[in-house]
Coordinates of N, CA and C in Angstrom, one line a residue:
X26 N 27.8 8.2 19.4 CA 26.6 7.2 19.5 C 27.0 5.9 19.0
X27 N 26.7 5.0 19.8 CA 27.2 3.6 19.5 C 26.4 2.9 18.5
X28 N 26.9 1.7 17.9 CA 26.0 1.0 16.9 C 24.6 0.6 17.4
X29 N 24.6 0.1 18.6 CA 23.2 -0.3 19.2 C 22.2 0.8 19.2
X30 N 22.7 1.9 19.6 CA 21.8 3.0 19.7 C 21.4 3.5 18.3
X31 N 22.4 3.4 17.4 CA 22.0 3.8 15.9 C 20.9 2.9 15.4
X32 N 20.9 1.6 15.8 CA 19.9 0.5 15.3 C 18.6 0.9 15.9
X33 N 18.4 1.4 17.2 CA 17.4 1.7 17.9 C 16.8 3.0 17.3
X34 N 17.6 3.9 16.9 CA 17.1 5.2 16.4 C 16.6 4.8 14.9
X35 N 17.1 4.0 14.2 CA 16.8 3.6 12.8 C 15.3 3.0 13.0
X36 N 15.0 2.1 14.0 CA 13.7 1.4 14.4 C 12.6 2.8 14.5
X37 N 13.1 3.8 15.1 CA 12.1 5.0 15.3 C 11.8 5.7 14.1
X38 N 12.9 5.8 13.1 CA 12.7 6.5 12.0 C 12.0 5.6 10.9
X39 N 11.8 4.5 11.3 CA 11.0 3.6 10.3 C 9.5 3.7 10.5
X40 N 9.2 4.2 11.7 CA 7.8 4.4 12.1 C 7.0 5.3 11.2
X41 N 7.5 6.5 10.8 CA 6.6 7.2 9.9 C 6.6 6.7 8.5
X42 N 7.6 5.9 8.1 CA 7.6 5.3 6.8 C 6.6 4.2 6.7
X43 N 6.4 3.4 7.7 CA 5.4 2.4 7.7 C 4.1 3.0 7.7
X44 N 3.9 4.0 8.5 CA 2.6 4.7 8.5 C 2.4 5.4 7.1
X45 N 3.2 5.9 6.4 CA 2.9 6.4 5.1 C 2.5 5.4 4.2
X46 N 3.1 4.2 4.1 CA 2.5 3.2 3.2 C 1.1 2.5 3.7
X47 N 1.0 2.7 4.9 CA -0.3 2.2 5.4 C -1.4 3.2 5.2
X48 N -1.2 4.6 5.6 CA -2.4 5.5 5.4 C -2.4 6.3 4.1
X49 N -1.3 6.6 3.6 CA -1.3 7.5 2.4 C -1.8 6.7 1.1
X50 N -2.8 7.1 0.4 CA -3.4 6.3 -0.6 C -2.4 6.5 -1.9
X51 N -1.4 5.7 -1.8 CA -0.4 5.5 -3.0 C -1.2 4.4 -4.0
X52 N -1.0 5.0 -5.2 CA -1.7 4.2 -6.4 C -1.0 3.0 -6.6
X53 N -0.8 2.0 -5.8 CA -0.2 0.7 -6.2 C -1.4 -0.3 -6.5
X54 N -1.1 -1.1 -7.4 CA -2.1 -2.1 -7.6 C -2.5 -3.1 -6.4
X55 N -3.6 -3.8 -6.6 CA -3.8 -4.8 -5.8 C -3.3 -6.2 -6.3
X56 N -2.9 -7.2 -5.4 CA -2.8 -8.5 -5.8 C -4.0 -9.2 -5.4
X57 N -4.7 -9.9 -6.4 CA -5.9 -10.7 -6.0 C -5.8 -12.1 -6.6
X58 N -6.0 -12.9 -5.5 CA -6.2 -14.4 -5.9 C -7.5 -14.9 -5.2
X59 N -8.4 -15.3 -5.9 CA -9.6 -15.8 -5.4 C -10.2 -14.8 -4.3
X60 N -10.3 -15.3 -3.0 CA -10.9 -14.5 -2.0 C -9.9 -13.6 -1.2
X61 N -8.6 -13.6 -1.7 CA -7.6 -12.9 -1.1 C -7.1 -11.6 -1.9
X62 N -7.0 -10.5 -1.3 CA -6.5 -9.3 -1.8 C -5.6 -8.5 -1.0
X63 N -4.6 -7.8 -1.5 CA -3.6 -7.1 -0.6 C -2.9 -6.1 -1.6
X64 N -2.7 -5.0 -1.0 CA -2.1 -3.8 -2.0 C -0.4 -4.0 -1.8
X65 N 0.3 -3.4 -2.7 CA 1.7 -3.6 -2.7 C 2.0 -2.7 -1.5
X66 N 1.4 -1.6 -1.3 CA 1.9 -0.7 -0.1 C 1.8 -1.4 1.1
X67 N 0.6 -2.3 1.3 CA 0.6 -3.1 2.6 C 1.7 -4.2 2.7
X68 N 2.3 -4.7 1.5 CA 3.2 -5.5 1.5 C 4.6 -4.9 2.1
X69 N 4.8 -3.8 1.3 CA 5.9 -2.9 1.8 C 6.0 -2.5 3.2
X70 N 4.7 -2.0 3.8 CA 4.7 -1.7 5.3 C 4.8 -2.9 6.0
X71 N 4.4 -4.0 5.7 CA 4.6 -5.4 6.4 C 6.1 -5.7 6.6
X72 N 6.8 -5.5 5.4 CA 8.2 -5.9 5.4 C 9.0 -5.0 6.1
X73 N 8.7 -3.6 6.0 CA 9.5 -2.7 6.7 C 9.1 -2.8 8.3
X74 N 7.8 -3.2 8.7 CA 7.6 -3.5 10.0 C 8.4 -4.8 10.6
X75 N 8.4 -5.8 9.8 CA 9.1 -7.0 10.2 C 10.7 -6.6 10.5
X76 N 11.2 -5.8 9.5 CA 12.7 -5.5 9.7 C 12.8 -4.8 11.0
X77 N 11.9 -3.7 11.2 CA 11.9 -3.0 12.2 C 11.8 -3.7 13.5
X78 N 10.9 -4.5 13.7 CA 10.7 -5.5 15.0 C 11.8 -6.3 15.1
X79 N 12.4 -6.7 14.1 CA 13.7 -7.8 14.3 C 14.7 -6.9 14.8
X80 N 14.9 -5.6 14.7 CA 16.1 -4.8 15.2 C 16.0 -4.7 16.6
X81 N 14.7 -5.1 17.3 CA 14.6 -4.9 18.8 C 15.7 -6.0 19.3
X82 N 15.6 -7.1 19.0 CA 16.5 -8.0 19.4 C 18.0 -7.8 19.1
X83 N 18.3 -7.4 17.9 CA 19.7 -7.0 17.4 C 20.3 -5.9 18.2
X84 N 19.7 -5.0 18.5 CA 20.3 -3.9 19.3 C 20.6 -4.3 20.6
X85 N 19.7 -5.0 21.2 CA 20.0 -5.5 22.6 C 21.2 -6.5 22.7
X86 N 21.2 -7.3 21.6 CA 22.2 -8.3 21.6 C 23.6 -7.6 21.4
X87 N 23.6 -6.6 20.5 CA 25.1 -6.1 20.2 C 25.3 -5.2 21.5
X88 N 24.4 -4.5 22.0 CA 24.8 -3.7 23.3 C 25.3 -4.6 24.4
X89 N 24.8 -5.7 24.7 CA 25.3 -6.7 25.7 C 26.7 -7.4 25.3
X90 N 26.7 -7.7 24.0 CA 27.9 -8.6 23.6 C 29.1 -7.5 23.5
X91 N 29.0 -6.3 23.0 CA 30.0 -5.4 22.9 C 30.2 -4.4 24.1
X92 N 29.4 -4.8 25.1 CA 29.5 -3.9 26.3 C 29.0 -2.4 25.9
X93 N 28.1 -2.2 25.2 CA 27.7 -0.8 24.7 C 26.4 -0.3 25.4
X94 N 26.1 -1.0 26.6 CA 24.8 -0.6 27.2 C 25.0 0.9 27.9
X95 N 24.0 1.6 27.3 CA 24.2 3.2 27.7 C 22.7 3.5 28.3
X96 N 22.8 4.8 29.2 CA 21.5 5.2 29.6 C 20.6 5.6 28.4
X97 N 21.2 6.2 27.4 CA 20.5 6.6 26.3 C 19.9 5.3 25.7
X98 N 20.6 4.2 25.4 CA 19.9 3.1 24.9 C 18.8 2.4 25.9
X99 N 19.0 2.5 27.3 CA 17.9 2.2 28.2 C 16.7 2.9 27.9
X100 N 16.8 4.2 27.7 CA 15.7 5.1 27.3 C 15.1 4.9 26.0
X101 N 15.9 4.8 25.0 CA 15.4 4.6 23.5 C 14.9 3.3 23.2
X102 N 15.4 2.3 23.6 CA 14.9 0.9 23.3 C 13.4 0.8 23.5
X103 N 12.9 0.9 24.8 CA 11.6 0.6 25.0 C 10.7 1.9 24.4
X104 N 11.3 3.0 24.3 CA 10.5 3.9 23.5 C 10.3 3.6 22.1
X105 N 11.3 3.1 21.5 CA 11.2 2.8 20.1 C 10.2 1.6 19.9
X106 N 10.2 0.6 20.8 CA 9.3 -0.5 20.8 C 7.9 0.0 20.9
X107 N 7.7 0.8 21.7 CA 6.3 1.4 22.1 C 5.7 2.3 20.9
X108 N 6.7 2.9 20.3 CA 6.2 3.9 19.2 C 5.9 3.0 17.9
X109 N 6.7 2.1 17.6 CA 6.5 1.1 16.5 C 5.2 0.3 16.7
X110 N 4.8 -0.2 17.9 CA 3.6 -1.0 18.0 C 2.4 -0.1 17.9
X111 N 2.6 1.0 18.8 CA 1.4 1.9 19.0 C 1.0 2.5 17.6
X112 N 1.9 3.0 16.8 CA 1.8 3.6 15.6 C 1.0 2.7 14.6
X113 N 1.6 1.4 14.6 CA 1.0 0.5 13.7 C -0.5 0.1 14.1
X114 N -0.6 -0.1 15.4 CA -2.0 -0.5 15.8 C -3.1 0.7 15.6
X115 N -2.6 1.9 15.8 CA -3.6 3.0 15.5 C -3.8 2.9 13.9
X116 N -2.8 2.8 13.3 CA -2.9 2.7 11.8 C -4.0 1.6 11.3
X117 N -3.8 0.5 12.0 CA -4.7 -0.6 11.6 C -6.2 -0.3 12.0
X118 N -6.4 0.4 13.2 CA -7.8 0.9 13.4 C -8.2 1.9 12.4
X119 N -7.5 2.7 12.0 CA -7.9 3.6 10.9 C -8.2 3.0 9.8
X120 N -7.6 1.9 9.4 CA -7.8 1.1 8.2 C -9.1 0.2 8.2
X121 N -9.5 0.1 9.6 CA -10.6 -0.8 9.7 C -10.4 -2.3 10.0
X122 N -9.1 -2.5 10.3 CA -8.6 -4.0 10.3 C -8.6 -4.5 11.8
X123 N -8.8 -3.5 12.7 CA -8.4 -3.9 14.2 C -9.5 -3.1 14.9
X124 N -10.1 -3.7 15.9 CA -11.0 -3.1 16.9 C -10.2 -2.1 17.8
X125 N -10.9 -1.0 17.9 CA -10.1 0.1 18.8 C -9.9 -0.5 20.1
X126 N -10.8 -1.2 20.7 CA -10.5 -1.6 22.3 C -9.4 -2.4 22.3
X127 N -9.0 -3.1 21.4 CA -7.7 -3.9 21.4 C -6.5 -3.1 21.6
X128 N -6.5 -2.0 20.6 CA -5.4 -1.0 20.7 C -5.4 -0.3 22.0
X129 N -6.6 0.1 22.5 CA -6.7 1.0 23.7 C -6.1 0.1 24.8
X130 N -6.5 -1.1 25.0 CA -5.9 -2.1 25.8 C -4.3 -2.3 25.9
X131 N -3.8 -2.5 24.7 CA -2.4 -2.5 24.4 C -1.8 -1.2 24.9
X132 N -2.1 -0.1 24.5 CA -1.5 1.1 24.6 C -1.6 1.6 26.1
X133 N -2.8 1.3 26.7 CA -3.0 1.5 28.2 C -2.0 0.7 29.0
X134 N -1.9 -0.5 28.6 CA -1.0 -1.3 29.5 C 0.4 -0.8 29.4
X135 N 0.9 -0.3 28.2 CA 2.3 0.3 27.9 C 2.4 1.5 28.7
X136 N 1.4 2.5 28.8 CA 1.4 3.6 29.7 C 1.6 3.3 31.1
X137 N 0.6 2.3 31.6 CA 0.9 1.9 33.0 C 2.2 1.4 33.5
X138 N 2.8 0.4 32.7 CA 4.0 -0.3 32.9 C 5.1 1.0 32.9
X139 N 5.1 1.8 31.9 CA 6.0 2.9 31.9 C 5.9 3.8 33.1
X140 N 4.7 4.1 33.5 CA 4.4 4.7 34.8 C 5.2 4.1 36.0
X141 N 4.8 2.7 36.1 CA 5.4 2.0 37.1 C 7.0 2.0 37.2
X142 N 7.5 2.0 36.0 CA 8.9 1.9 35.9 C 9.5 3.1 36.2
X143 N 8.9 4.3 35.9 CA 9.2 5.8 36.3 C 9.2 5.8 37.7
X144 N 8.3 5.3 38.4 CA 8.2 5.3 39.9 C 9.4 4.5 40.5
X145 N 9.7 3.3 40.0 CA 10.8 2.5 40.4 C 12.1 3.2 40.2
X146 N 12.3 4.0 39.1 CA 13.4 4.7 38.8 C 13.8 5.8 39.9
X147 N 12.7 6.5 40.3 CA 12.7 7.4 41.4 C 13.4 6.7 42.6
X148 N 12.9 5.5 43.0 CA 13.3 4.8 44.1 C 14.7 4.1 43.8
X149 N 15.2 4.3 42.7 CA 16.6 3.7 42.3 C 16.5 2.2 42.1
X150 N 15.2 1.8 41.7 CA 15.1 0.3 41.3 C 15.0 0.2 39.8
X151 N 15.7 -0.8 39.3 CA 15.6 -1.0 37.9 C 14.8 -2.3 37.7
X152 N 13.6 -2.2 37.0 CA 12.8 -3.3 36.8 C 13.0 -4.1 35.4
X153 N 13.3 -5.3 35.4 CA 13.5 -6.2 34.5 C 12.2 -6.5 33.7
X154 N 12.5 -6.8 32.4 CA 11.2 -7.2 31.6 C 11.0 -8.7 32.1
X155 N 9.7 -9.0 32.2 CA 9.3 -10.3 32.6 C 9.1 -11.3 31.4
X156 N 9.1 -12.5 31.7 CA 8.9 -13.6 30.5 C 7.5 -13.4 29.8
X157 N 6.6 -13.0 30.7 CA 5.1 -12.7 30.2 C 5.2 -11.4 29.2
X158 N 6.2 -10.5 29.5 CA 6.3 -9.3 28.8 C 6.8 -9.7 27.4
X159 N 7.9 -10.5 27.4 CA 8.5 -11.0 26.2 C 7.4 -11.7 25.2
X160 N 6.6 -12.6 25.9 CA 5.6 -13.4 25.1 C 4.7 -12.2 24.6
X161 N 4.3 -11.2 25.4 CA 3.3 -10.2 24.9 C 3.8 -9.6 23.8
X162 N 5.2 -9.3 23.7 CA 5.6 -8.5 22.5 C 5.6 -9.5 21.3
X163 N 6.0 -10.7 21.5 CA 5.8 -11.7 20.3 C 4.6 -12.0 19.8
X164 N 3.7 -12.1 20.6 CA 2.3 -12.2 20.1 C 1.7 -10.9 19.6
X165 N 1.8 -9.9 20.0 CA 1.4 -8.5 19.5 C 2.0 -8.5 18.1
X166 N 3.4 -8.6 17.9 CA 4.0 -8.7 16.7 C 3.5 -9.6 15.6
X167 N 3.2 -10.9 16.0 CA 2.7 -11.7 15.2 C 1.1 -11.4 14.7
X168 N 0.3 -10.8 15.6 CA -1.1 -10.3 15.3 C -0.9 -9.2 14.4
X169 N 0.1 -8.3 14.5 CA 0.2 -7.1 13.6 C 0.5 -7.6 12.3
X170 N 1.5 -8.5 12.2 CA 1.8 -9.1 10.8 C 0.7 -9.6 10.2
X171 N 0.0 -10.4 10.9 CA -1.2 -11.2 10.2 C -2.2 -10.1 9.7
X172 N -2.6 -9.2 10.4 CA -3.3 -8.0 10.1 C -2.7 -7.3 9.0
X173 N -1.5 -7.0 8.9 CA -0.8 -6.2 7.7 C -1.0 -6.9 6.4
X174 N -0.8 -8.3 6.5 CA -0.8 -9.1 5.2 C -2.2 -9.7 4.9
X175 N -3.2 -9.1 5.7 CA -4.5 -9.6 5.4 C -4.7 -11.2 5.6
X176 N -4.0 -11.5 6.6 CA -4.5 -13.1 7.1 C -3.8 -14.0 6.1
X177 N -2.9 -13.7 5.4 CA -2.1 -14.6 4.5 C -1.4 -15.5 5.3
X178 N -1.3 -16.8 5.1 CA -2.1 -17.5 3.9 C -3.5 -18.2 4.6
X179 N -3.8 -17.8 5.6 CA -4.9 -18.5 6.3 C -6.2 -18.0 5.6
X180 N -6.3 -16.9 4.9 CA -7.4 -16.4 4.2 C -7.9 -17.5 3.1
X181 N -7.0 -18.4 2.6 CA -7.3 -19.4 1.7 C -8.2 -20.5 2.2
X182 N -8.1 -20.8 3.6 CA -8.8 -21.8 4.1 C -10.0 -21.2 5.1
X183 N -10.2 -20.0 5.0 CA -11.3 -19.2 5.8 C -10.9 -19.3 7.3
X184 N -9.7 -19.4 7.8 CA -9.3 -19.5 9.0 C -8.9 -18.1 9.5
X185 N -9.5 -17.5 10.6 CA -9.3 -16.2 11.0 C -8.1 -16.2 12.0
X186 N -6.9 -16.5 11.5 CA -5.7 -16.3 12.5 C -5.5 -15.0 12.9
X187 N -5.6 -14.0 12.0 CA -5.5 -12.6 12.5 C -6.3 -12.3 13.8
X188 N -7.6 -12.7 13.7 CA -8.6 -12.3 14.6 C -8.1 -13.1 16.0
X189 N -7.9 -14.4 15.7 CA -7.4 -15.1 17.1 C -6.1 -14.6 17.7
X190 N -5.2 -14.2 16.7 CA -3.8 -13.5 17.2 C -4.1 -12.2 17.9
X191 N -5.0 -11.4 17.2 CA -5.5 -10.1 18.0 C -6.1 -10.2 19.3
X192 N -6.9 -11.1 19.5 CA -7.5 -11.5 20.8 C -6.5 -12.0 21.8
X193 N -5.7 -13.0 21.3 CA -4.6 -13.4 22.2 C -3.6 -12.4 22.6
X194 N -3.4 -11.4 21.7 CA -2.5 -10.4 22.0 C -3.1 -9.5 23.2
X195 N -4.5 -9.1 23.0 CA -5.1 -8.4 24.0 C -5.2 -9.0 25.4
X196 N -5.4 -10.3 25.4 CA -5.4 -11.1 26.6 C -4.1 -11.2 27.2
X197 N -3.1 -11.6 26.6 CA -1.8 -11.7 27.0 C -1.3 -10.3 27.7
X198 N -1.7 -9.3 26.9 CA -1.4 -7.9 27.3 C -1.9 -7.6 28.6
X199 N -3.1 -7.8 28.9 CA -3.7 -7.8 30.2 C -3.1 -8.7 31.2
X200 N -3.0 -9.8 31.0 CA -2.3 -10.8 32.0 C -0.8 -10.2 32.4
X201 N -0.2 -9.9 31.4 CA 1.2 -9.5 31.7 C 1.3 -8.3 32.4
X202 N 0.5 -7.4 32.1 CA 0.3 -6.2 32.9 C -0.1 -6.3 34.4
X203 N -1.1 -7.3 34.5 CA -1.5 -7.5 35.9 C -0.2 -8.2 36.7
X204 N 0.4 -9.2 36.1 CA 1.4 -9.9 36.5 C 2.6 -8.9 37.1
X205 N 2.9 -8.0 36.1 CA 3.9 -7.1 36.4 C 3.7 -6.2 37.6
X206 N 2.5 -5.7 37.6 CA 2.0 -4.9 38.8 C 2.2 -5.9 40.1
X207 N 1.8 -7.2 40.0 CA 1.7 -7.8 41.3 C 3.2 -8.1 41.7
X208 N 4.0 -8.4 40.7 CA 5.4 -8.8 41.1 C 6.1 -7.6 41.6
X209 N 5.7 -6.4 41.2 CA 6.5 -5.2 41.5 C 5.6 -4.2 42.5
X210 N 4.8 -4.7 43.2 CA 3.8 -3.9 43.9 C 4.7 -3.2 45.1
X211 N 5.8 -3.7 45.4 CA 6.6 -3.1 46.4 C 7.1 -1.7 46.0
X212 N 7.1 -1.5 44.8 CA 7.5 -0.3 44.1 C 6.5 0.8 44.5
X213 N 5.2 0.5 44.6 CA 4.2 1.4 45.0 C 4.0 1.6 46.4
X214 N 4.6 2.6 46.9 CA 4.7 2.9 48.3 C 3.5 3.8 48.6
X215 N 2.4 3.2 49.1 CA 1.2 3.8 49.4 C 1.3 4.3 50.9
X216 N 2.2 5.1 51.2 CA 2.3 5.8 52.6 C 1.2 6.8 52.8
X217 N 1.0 7.0 54.1 CA -0.1 8.0 54.4 C 0.4 9.4 53.8
X218 N -0.6 10.1 53.3 CA -0.2 11.4 52.7 C 0.0 11.4 51.2
X219 N 0.1 10.2 50.6 CA 0.4 10.2 49.2 C -0.8 9.6 48.3

């Protein structure tokens, strides 16, 4: 197994660790400053999430630079991304920090695009990620980090950046999904009898 794939696997293995710090009631104290409060376990989960999310670019860069692109890597990389984002989104819903509908929109889009990619693979077509898909990922990660750290530092000025980022993530997720289907509608061969 090459270095890029090991980094991708490490991202997958970090998912349950993040969930542990978010969902298991560890007796860490809170940091309280005026109207802002955060637990140490939230800070640890946020730091691990940031490290895990940053490995997405790293493993792709290493695979391309060292010519280590493999079929295993092509399978694991998007799977790792989806596991990481989906697990944290579900955890945030459980914690009461995120509306369930936003999580459902984001996860549903991922299932739909994965299905479209599977159909394309059966036809021998490899579908590249779009610029909107990359923006979607960046905004989702930004929203997740803002939610994990309780809207720091914007909480001090009563500006709901976390809420705005969550809505932006939902909207761009919907738009990028529609855009992806429109640009790749040729993959869906609706012939008679199907």
